[in-house]
Tab-separated table of C-alpha atoms in Angstrom:
chain	number	residue	atom	x	y	z
A	1	GLU	CA	291.181	139.938	-19.101
A	2	VAL	CA	292.578	137.072	-17.060
A	3	LEU	CA	296.192	137.648	-16.067
A	4	LEU	CA	298.686	135.835	-13.887
A	5	VAL	CA	301.664	138.061	-13.125
A	6	GLN	CA	304.730	136.529	-11.518
A	7	SER	CA	307.540	138.128	-9.588
A	8	GLY	CA	310.869	138.927	-11.175
A	9	ALA	CA	314.020	136.912	-11.755
A	10	GLU	CA	316.034	135.797	-8.741
A	11	LEU	CA	319.731	135.059	-8.217
A	12	LYS	CA	320.359	133.214	-4.974
A	13	LYS	CA	323.069	131.206	-3.237
A	14	PRO	CA	322.709	127.573	-2.154
A	15	GLY	CA	321.098	127.328	1.259
A	16	GLU	CA	319.207	130.600	0.942
A	17	SER	CA	315.439	130.857	1.159
A	18	LEU	CA	313.168	132.192	-1.561
A	19	ARG	CA	309.514	133.007	-2.140
A	20	LEU	CA	308.037	133.534	-5.594
A	21	SER	CA	304.667	135.158	-6.161
A	22	CYS	CA	301.876	134.827	-8.720
A	23	ARG	CA	299.114	137.436	-8.684
A	24	GLY	CA	295.830	136.727	-10.422
A	25	SER	CA	293.503	139.330	-11.851
A	26	GLY	CA	290.495	139.511	-14.149
A	27	TYR	CA	288.714	136.597	-12.489
A	28	THR	CA	287.549	135.359	-9.087
A	29	PHE	CA	290.846	134.210	-7.595
A	30	THR	CA	289.307	131.706	-5.198
A	31	SER	CA	287.395	129.910	-7.945
A	32	HIS	CA	290.405	128.322	-9.627
A	33	TRP	CA	293.311	126.244	-8.355
A	34	ILE	CA	296.794	127.564	-8.945
A	35	ASN	CA	299.340	125.051	-10.190
A	36	TRP	CA	303.113	125.380	-10.229
A	37	VAL	CA	305.210	124.027	-13.098
A	38	ARG	CA	308.988	123.740	-13.287
A	39	GLN	CA	311.082	123.899	-16.440
A	40	LEU	CA	314.731	122.979	-15.986
A	41	PRO	CA	317.191	124.660	-18.392
A	42	GLY	CA	316.557	123.322	-21.877
A	43	LYS	CA	314.129	120.718	-20.596
A	44	GLY	CA	310.412	119.989	-20.531
A	45	LEU	CA	307.573	120.863	-18.188
A	46	GLU	CA	307.095	119.230	-14.775
A	47	TRP	CA	303.989	119.634	-12.653
A	48	MET	CA	305.015	120.471	-9.088
A	49	GLY	CA	301.616	120.585	-7.448
A	50	ARG	CA	298.597	122.753	-6.784
A	51	ILE	CA	296.873	124.871	-4.199
A	52	ASP	CA	293.197	125.666	-3.820
A	53	PRO	CA	292.968	129.384	-2.952
A	54	ARG	CA	289.619	128.872	-1.162
A	55	ASP	CA	291.030	126.783	1.651
A	56	SER	CA	294.785	126.524	0.913
A	57	TYR	CA	294.482	122.760	0.395
A	58	THR	CA	297.529	121.477	-1.435
A	59	ASN	CA	298.740	118.487	-3.416
A	60	TYR	CA	302.427	118.062	-4.217
A	61	ALA	CA	303.980	115.878	-6.885
A	62	PRO	CA	306.122	113.223	-5.190
A	63	SER	CA	309.343	114.736	-6.553
A	64	PHE	CA	308.636	118.043	-4.831
A	65	GLN	CA	306.971	116.925	-1.596
A	66	GLY	CA	308.915	118.242	1.372
A	67	HIS	CA	311.140	120.506	-0.724
A	68	VAL	CA	308.757	123.354	-1.564
A	69	VAL	CA	305.714	124.926	0.061
A	70	PHE	CA	302.690	126.511	-1.614
A	71	SER	CA	300.613	129.209	0.041
A	72	VAL	CA	298.108	131.905	-0.856
A	73	ASP	CA	296.966	135.300	0.368
A	74	LYS	CA	293.368	135.597	-0.781
A	75	SER	CA	293.176	139.242	0.240
A	76	ILE	CA	295.605	140.174	-2.524
A	77	SER	CA	294.816	137.341	-4.965
A	78	THR	CA	298.353	136.021	-4.787
A	79	ALA	CA	299.828	132.543	-4.649
A	80	TYR	CA	303.337	131.780	-3.459
A	81	LEU	CA	305.988	129.131	-4.038
A	82	GLN	CA	308.583	128.937	-1.295
A	83	TRP	CA	311.876	127.207	-0.539
A	84	SER	CA	313.608	127.267	2.851
A	85	SER	CA	316.961	126.061	1.529
A	86	LEU	CA	317.728	126.305	-2.168
A	87	GLN	CA	319.981	123.929	-4.066
A	88	ALA	CA	321.793	124.467	-7.335
A	89	SER	CA	319.451	121.910	-8.873
A	90	ASP	CA	316.545	124.322	-8.246
A	91	THR	CA	317.848	126.509	-11.067
A	92	ALA	CA	314.921	126.642	-13.465
A	93	ILE	CA	312.004	128.658	-14.776
A	94	TYR	CA	308.925	128.412	-12.595
A	95	TYR	CA	305.446	129.003	-13.965
A	96	CYS	CA	302.131	129.373	-12.224
A	97	ALA	CA	299.092	128.225	-14.165
A	98	ARG	CA	295.385	128.463	-13.482
A	99	ARG	CA	293.283	125.339	-13.555
A	100	GLY	CA	290.381	126.249	-15.757
A	101	GLU	CA	287.344	124.257	-16.759
A	102	PRO	CA	286.597	125.058	-20.384
A	103	CYS	CA	283.795	123.164	-22.043
A	104	GLY	CA	283.641	121.374	-25.339
A	105	GLY	CA	280.110	120.490	-26.251
A	106	GLN	CA	278.384	119.323	-23.087
A	107	THR	CA	281.535	118.243	-21.291
A	108	CYS	CA	283.944	120.404	-19.335
A	109	TYR	CA	287.581	119.528	-18.731
A	110	TYR	CA	290.248	120.507	-16.267
A	111	THR	CA	293.245	122.081	-17.964
A	112	PHE	CA	295.747	124.899	-17.546
A	113	ASP	CA	294.047	127.708	-19.422
A	114	TYR	CA	296.124	130.696	-18.272
A	115	TRP	CA	299.802	130.850	-17.384
A	116	GLY	CA	302.049	133.366	-15.716
A	117	GLN	CA	305.015	134.708	-17.654
A	118	GLY	CA	307.450	132.603	-15.631
A	119	THR	CA	310.139	133.437	-13.077
A	120	VAL	CA	313.779	132.561	-13.730
A	121	VAL	CA	315.521	131.295	-10.618
A	122	THR	CA	319.285	130.888	-10.638
A	123	VAL	CA	320.995	129.249	-7.676
A	124	SER	CA	324.755	129.552	-7.752
A	125	SER	CA	327.572	130.068	-5.319
B	1	GLU	CA	302.388	106.891	-12.413
B	2	ILE	CA	301.286	107.496	-15.983
B	3	VAL	CA	304.108	108.280	-18.399
B	4	LEU	CA	303.494	110.210	-21.628
B	5	THR	CA	305.904	109.577	-24.507
B	6	GLN	CA	305.897	112.014	-27.404
B	7	SER	CA	307.195	111.282	-30.871
B	8	PRO	CA	309.071	112.320	-32.798
B	9	VAL	CA	311.481	114.367	-30.697
B	10	THR	CA	311.971	116.774	-33.599
B	11	LEU	CA	309.838	117.265	-36.688
B	12	SER	CA	310.974	119.284	-39.687
B	13	VAL	CA	308.153	120.296	-42.013
B	14	SER	CA	307.889	122.623	-45.008
B	15	PRO	CA	305.492	125.584	-44.906
B	16	GLY	CA	302.037	124.582	-46.079
B	17	GLU	CA	302.593	120.920	-45.245
B	18	ARG	CA	301.050	118.907	-42.431
B	19	ALA	CA	302.739	118.062	-39.118
B	20	THR	CA	301.561	115.080	-37.108
B	21	LEU	CA	302.632	114.859	-33.472
B	22	SER	CA	301.977	111.781	-31.359
B	23	CYS	CA	301.647	111.195	-27.642
B	24	ARG	CA	301.389	107.720	-26.147
B	25	ALA	CA	300.297	107.053	-22.555
B	26	SER	CA	301.675	104.157	-20.522
B	27	GLN	CA	298.122	103.237	-19.569
B	28	SER	CA	294.669	104.266	-20.682
B	29	VAL	CA	293.815	107.830	-19.698
B	30	SER	CA	290.592	109.787	-19.668
B	31	ASP	CA	289.893	112.483	-22.241
B	32	ASN	CA	291.210	115.038	-19.721
B	33	PHE	CA	294.012	115.466	-22.240
B	34	SER	CA	295.555	118.707	-23.461
B	35	TRP	CA	298.159	120.032	-25.885
B	36	TYR	CA	300.283	123.139	-25.345
B	37	GLN	CA	302.551	125.221	-27.552
B	38	GLN	CA	305.663	126.890	-26.168
B	39	LYS	CA	307.745	129.363	-28.141
B	40	PRO	CA	311.253	130.382	-27.021
B	41	GLY	CA	311.192	132.707	-24.056
B	42	GLN	CA	307.438	132.388	-23.628
B	43	ALA	CA	305.098	130.572	-21.306
B	44	PRO	CA	303.173	127.592	-22.665
B	45	ARG	CA	299.878	128.315	-24.386
B	46	LEU	CA	296.862	126.018	-24.288
B	47	LEU	CA	295.976	124.730	-27.766
B	48	VAL	CA	293.642	121.784	-27.250
B	49	PHE	CA	291.710	120.399	-24.280
B	50	GLY	CA	289.440	117.408	-23.897
B	51	ALA	CA	291.694	115.691	-26.454
B	52	SER	CA	290.007	117.399	-29.402
B	53	THR	CA	288.541	120.819	-28.540
B	54	ARG	CA	290.492	123.876	-29.641
B	55	ALA	CA	291.013	126.549	-27.029
B	56	THR	CA	289.705	130.051	-27.641
B	57	GLY	CA	291.597	131.863	-30.375
B	58	VAL	CA	293.509	128.828	-31.633
B	59	PRO	CA	293.586	128.627	-35.438
B	60	VAL	CA	291.532	125.872	-37.049
B	61	ARG	CA	294.680	124.356	-38.584
B	62	PHE	CA	295.384	122.863	-35.150
B	63	SER	CA	293.376	119.728	-34.410
B	64	GLY	CA	293.559	117.108	-31.702
B	65	SER	CA	292.339	113.543	-31.741
B	66	GLY	CA	292.710	110.236	-29.971
B	67	SER	CA	291.601	108.298	-26.924
B	68	GLY	CA	292.804	105.614	-24.557
B	69	THR	CA	296.580	105.550	-24.923
B	70	GLU	CA	297.125	107.209	-28.302
B	71	PHE	CA	296.667	110.918	-28.976
B	72	THR	CA	297.590	113.087	-31.951
B	73	LEU	CA	298.010	116.780	-32.615
B	74	THR	CA	297.830	117.681	-36.291
B	75	ILE	CA	298.941	121.027	-37.648
B	76	SER	CA	297.635	121.499	-41.171
B	77	ASN	CA	298.983	124.080	-43.605
B	78	LEU	CA	302.005	124.728	-41.390
B	79	GLN	CA	302.943	128.382	-40.945
B	80	SER	CA	306.314	129.830	-39.971
B	81	GLU	CA	304.866	130.997	-36.653
B	82	ASP	CA	304.087	127.370	-35.728
B	83	SER	CA	307.765	126.713	-35.070
B	84	ALA	CA	307.725	125.809	-31.377
B	85	LEU	CA	307.807	123.072	-28.772
B	86	TYR	CA	304.588	121.142	-28.278
B	87	TYR	CA	303.674	119.291	-25.088
B	88	CYS	CA	300.915	116.834	-24.346
B	89	GLN	CA	299.408	116.604	-20.862
B	90	GLN	CA	297.042	114.263	-19.059
B	91	HIS	CA	295.110	114.788	-15.848
B	92	THR	CA	294.207	112.319	-13.123
B	93	ASN	CA	291.223	113.344	-11.036
B	94	TRP	CA	292.139	112.018	-7.606
B	95	PRO	CA	294.501	112.528	-6.082
B	96	PRO	CA	294.776	115.359	-8.580
B	97	SER	CA	297.880	115.250	-10.722
B	98	TRP	CA	299.000	116.307	-14.145
B	99	THR	CA	301.697	114.740	-16.308
B	100	PHE	CA	303.449	116.250	-19.319
B	101	GLY	CA	305.131	114.538	-22.223
B	102	GLN	CA	308.748	115.427	-22.903
B	103	GLY	CA	307.865	117.604	-25.881
B	104	THR	CA	308.186	117.609	-29.675
B	105	LYS	CA	310.068	120.383	-31.422
B	106	VAL	CA	308.521	121.483	-34.710
B	107	GLU	CA	310.927	123.147	-37.103
B	108	ILE	CA	310.117	124.845	-40.373
B	109	LYS	CA	312.217	123.693	-43.330
């Protein structure tokens, strides 16, 4: 069974650093990109970017470039999302999601086939 | 940047009826197009990929269609457990990026 298990809820102060984790199991971790998705309180889903666990190559959505950092530790099948200085506006739920390639007929498509349970991050003074 | 606009914002449908959710893209997109369901307090769940293929385990009452700039998710014979938020998503191959619509809330009358 494919599972993505994320770290627990966090309560932090503005200016503090934070690292969230997402551990994959039930599949070959290096075969699928890990994406990060933000959900602001009461709002929709925003794609933050992705990391390829094979080589740690990353792409960031413009809104998040320079504000967060993605990394992986292949030895423990875990991806990370990191901030060096949190802001109150970072208060949100953060999801990791696997890029899968399911097939319909003879064509396969990139999509987010498995998701972590989400991590609630609250940044408040 | 491709923008996805979902309509309506909220849809109220009686059990057993049909719900039709729309997603319009600001420019033509490939069929790398997905729909997700999100219930309160839960992570999103993949429903449809490739614009029209149901994901594993998704009931047949969920169907996706469309191409170009217009996509539709239809929920036939609506059940109480279908009350949720539904998001559309498109994928651009390179540089890789994904975009979500703002969501449609389906309520059961």
